[in-house]
Amino acid sequence: GFICAEELITFLNGEHYSQGLLGFLIEWWDCQDKREVRTLKHGIVELTNLHISMLGGTTPSFLQGQLSNIMAGGGMLSRTVFICEERTSKMIPMPLPADEMAQRRLTEQLAYINGITGEFTLTEAALKYNDDWYIKFRKHLTENEADAPALERQQAYVLKLAMILALSENKPMEITDELLDRSSKIMKEVENGIPELARSLIATPLGKEHLRILNQIRKAGGEMDHSDLMRKNSPYGLDRESLKRITDALEEGKQIDIDRGKKTVYKLL
């Protein structure tokens, strides 16, 4: 089956969540060999060889505004690979025509991969690499609990990406330590901004205010005076007293330092 939605907002919204659509995707993420589905017109339908994929593009601000913290914390974050990038400096008003040769080669390679069947094996070195990687990974999550909602299934993605690398390079169906190492580095690079995004998605409305202010100070180079921060947040409805309560809380939590000299300056710690 294939579903194409022109806008992600028509797919990821509170109504669909209440109807169980996201719960359906979460449940099927593990790719069961068989699944029975009860339909209105066709009775019980048996599905085999299940695999769910979703490709979408949006902005962090959309996700923060559209997904409730309950939806984001319900298991969807760890089942999604978010590839984040700050605002790009590219200015391309009209894309260049596609390279027909590259397009043909890509189509042929994908057709070849699509025809491959069978199971992957892991070398002894890969098993040892995986054990060492997992111990370090679990220690990281223990020390950084806020990262867990988004990263707790990263091991599965590292293994999957290692298989994709092998297939795309016409290598044997064998996961090696070299493939796992490359896969881990790629995942770490593309998901560099995920912990921060995850914290903003699962935060309460007040927590999102805190995170937005921290991000504004960070983007300003780690230091921002009161007037600039006030001007940045007045469109969000924050008045002087509200901003003071938030910045005082951030200072108490040792996330910022407030220099109350001739002019008030907020500094990230």
XYZ file of C-alpha atoms in Angstrom:
269
model
C 0.000 0.000 0.000
C 1.103 3.555 -0.632
C -0.319 6.793 0.762
C 0.736 10.226 -0.464
C -0.364 13.309 1.479
C 0.475 16.713 0.017
C 0.836 18.240 3.482
C 2.214 16.503 6.556
C -0.326 18.371 8.704
C -3.111 16.280 7.136
C -1.367 13.146 8.394
C 0.118 14.081 11.767
C -2.646 15.764 13.690
C -4.628 15.281 16.872
C -7.656 13.824 15.079
C -5.640 11.045 13.483
C -3.948 10.369 16.801
C -7.304 9.985 18.557
C -8.438 7.657 15.762
C -5.455 5.422 16.399
C -3.516 6.077 13.190
C -0.233 6.836 14.944
C -0.850 3.920 17.293
C -1.255 1.737 14.205
C 2.106 2.907 12.813
C 3.825 2.420 16.168
C 2.430 -1.091 16.534
C 3.469 -2.128 13.012
C 6.943 -0.587 13.220
C 8.390 -3.933 14.393
C 7.518 -5.459 10.998
C 5.670 -8.614 11.997
C 5.804 -11.544 9.575
C 2.015 -11.799 9.557
C -0.853 -9.635 10.711
C -4.618 -10.013 10.544
C -6.695 -6.886 9.996
C -10.462 -6.691 10.349
C -12.025 -4.578 7.590
C -15.576 -3.307 7.133
C -16.193 -4.771 3.651
C -13.784 -7.676 3.275
C -13.813 -9.312 6.694
C -10.446 -10.412 8.059
C -7.495 -9.797 5.723
C -4.126 -11.424 6.370
C -1.068 -9.309 5.557
C 2.422 -10.781 5.225
C 5.971 -9.438 5.001
C 5.028 -6.164 6.667
C 7.226 -3.088 6.519
C 6.104 0.446 7.314
C 7.940 3.469 5.898
C 7.086 7.152 6.106
C 9.013 9.937 4.395
C 8.070 13.502 5.242
C 9.468 16.987 5.298
C 8.583 19.783 7.710
C 10.062 22.267 10.171
C 10.804 21.898 13.901
C 8.387 24.730 14.655
C 5.578 22.843 12.877
C 6.240 19.693 14.857
C 6.356 21.628 18.120
C 3.053 23.299 17.343
C 1.228 20.295 15.878
C 2.287 17.367 18.057
C 1.190 17.344 21.666
C 3.727 16.195 24.245
C 1.544 13.094 24.767
C 1.706 12.198 21.066
C 5.441 12.819 20.860
C 6.151 10.851 24.022
C 4.023 7.878 23.002
C 6.808 6.022 21.205
C 6.762 7.784 17.845
C 9.980 9.750 18.360
C 12.212 6.706 18.788
C 10.650 5.118 15.697
C 11.449 8.094 13.484
C 14.797 9.172 12.060
C 14.813 12.970 12.134
C 17.380 14.573 9.826
C 17.684 18.145 11.083
C 19.374 21.161 9.576
C 19.463 24.801 10.571
C 18.130 27.321 8.066
C 20.121 26.763 4.865
C 22.031 29.475 3.018
C 21.237 27.917 -0.383
C 19.472 30.162 -2.873
C 18.244 28.113 -5.838
C 15.115 29.657 -7.403
C 14.776 26.882 -9.984
C 16.307 23.372 -9.690
C 18.494 22.144 -12.532
C 17.175 19.366 -14.799
C 17.789 15.861 -13.461
C 20.903 14.024 -14.655
C 19.333 11.337 -16.856
C 22.358 9.032 -16.612
C 22.451 9.211 -12.806
C 18.681 8.715 -12.683
C 18.910 5.606 -14.848
C 21.783 4.140 -12.824
C 19.909 4.771 -9.563
C 16.754 3.126 -10.910
C 18.726 0.073 -12.033
C 20.487 -0.214 -8.675
C 17.225 0.060 -6.731
C 15.656 -2.591 -8.974
C 18.619 -4.879 -8.259
C 18.339 -4.319 -4.483
C 14.585 -4.885 -4.627
C 15.157 -8.364 -6.057
C 17.534 -9.501 -3.304
C 16.126 -11.910 -0.712
C 17.597 -13.778 2.244
C 18.999 -13.084 5.687
C 22.026 -11.095 6.791
C 24.628 -12.624 9.076
C 26.983 -10.874 11.509
C 30.701 -11.539 11.728
C 32.339 -12.207 15.095
C 33.988 -8.789 14.926
C 30.579 -7.204 14.235
C 29.043 -8.924 17.255
C 31.842 -7.623 19.489
C 31.507 -4.118 18.010
C 27.765 -4.215 18.624
C 28.224 -5.267 22.266
C 30.751 -2.494 22.934
C 28.605 0.067 21.098
C 25.480 -0.894 23.031
C 27.152 -0.628 26.457
C 28.402 2.892 25.625
C 24.992 3.791 24.216
C 23.111 2.667 27.329
C 25.536 4.592 29.553
C 24.852 7.712 27.477
C 21.075 7.319 27.902
C 21.482 6.730 31.638
C 23.419 9.975 31.949
C 21.145 11.847 29.515
C 17.619 10.603 30.213
C 16.028 13.378 28.142
C 17.582 11.843 24.988
C 15.919 8.458 25.501
C 12.506 9.200 23.900
C 14.208 9.928 20.567
C 17.288 7.701 20.613
C 16.363 4.516 22.495
C 15.950 2.496 19.266
C 19.080 3.799 17.565
C 20.721 0.367 17.693
C 18.061 -0.975 15.316
C 18.733 1.868 12.878
C 22.492 1.332 13.006
C 21.956 -2.322 12.046
C 19.469 -1.440 9.310
C 21.732 1.217 7.834
C 24.667 -1.225 7.844
C 22.549 -3.585 5.718
C 21.612 -0.753 3.353
C 25.293 0.184 2.964
C 26.185 -3.414 2.112
C 23.433 -3.722 -0.495
C 24.112 -0.327 -2.081
C 27.800 -1.238 -2.493
C 27.136 -4.748 -3.883
C 28.739 -6.393 -0.862
C 27.838 -9.826 0.564
C 24.820 -10.055 2.876
C 27.061 -9.878 5.922
C 27.215 -7.186 8.584
C 30.818 -6.393 9.476
C 32.315 -4.183 12.187
C 33.435 -1.758 9.462
C 29.855 -1.372 8.204
C 28.553 -0.884 11.752
C 31.193 1.745 12.456
C 30.301 3.709 9.321
C 26.598 3.342 10.029
C 27.000 4.588 13.603
C 28.965 7.663 12.453
C 26.336 8.497 9.814
C 23.482 8.188 12.323
C 25.331 10.355 14.827
C 25.900 13.047 12.205
C 22.371 13.184 10.765
C 20.712 13.062 14.190
C 22.987 15.619 15.799
C 20.087 17.934 16.645
C 17.632 15.227 17.692
C 17.967 15.390 21.513
C 17.162 19.107 21.474
C 14.209 18.548 19.112
C 12.930 15.663 21.236
C 13.030 17.755 24.405
C 10.992 20.466 22.686
C 8.406 17.966 21.420
C 7.777 16.205 24.721
C 7.927 19.397 26.790
C 4.863 20.997 28.322
C 3.779 24.417 26.947
C 5.815 26.164 29.681
C 8.786 23.898 29.003
C 8.677 24.881 25.325
C 8.932 28.544 26.367
C 12.087 27.716 28.328
C 13.602 25.792 25.413
C 12.815 28.559 22.927
C 14.574 31.154 25.058
C 17.615 28.903 25.529
C 17.758 28.363 21.771
C 17.544 32.100 21.100
C 20.471 32.769 23.439
C 22.420 29.910 21.855
C 21.864 31.261 18.329
C 23.019 34.698 19.502
C 26.415 33.216 20.353
C 25.629 32.185 23.913
C 24.996 35.689 25.222
C 22.050 38.082 24.862
C 20.981 41.264 26.606
C 17.525 41.744 28.078
C 16.176 44.172 25.471
C 17.077 41.854 22.574
C 15.560 38.824 24.326
C 12.434 40.805 25.165
C 12.071 41.916 21.545
C 12.505 38.322 20.315
C 9.756 37.001 22.594
C 7.165 39.759 22.566
C 5.505 38.229 19.442
C 4.912 35.080 21.546
C 2.954 37.090 24.127
C 5.669 37.152 26.820
C 5.677 40.281 28.957
C 8.469 41.495 31.226
C 7.219 39.578 34.278
C 6.773 36.321 32.360
C 10.258 36.589 30.887
C 11.713 37.270 34.337
C 10.033 34.176 35.817
C 11.439 31.996 33.009
C 14.962 33.399 33.118
C 15.041 33.176 36.923
C 14.025 29.508 36.657
C 16.730 28.867 34.043
C 19.301 30.552 36.289
C 18.198 28.481 39.275
C 18.505 25.347 37.126
C 22.093 26.365 36.255
C 21.344 26.639 32.551
C 22.097 30.343 32.252
C 23.931 33.020 34.234
C 22.350 36.472 34.590
C 24.691 39.483 34.742
C 22.644 42.219 36.430
C 25.011 45.108 35.760
C 24.112 48.384 34.022
C 22.167 46.256 31.579
C 20.922 42.741 32.181
C 22.752 40.080 30.104
C 21.876 36.387 29.880
C 24.738 33.916 29.315
C 24.524 30.198 28.618
C 26.398 27.950 31.019
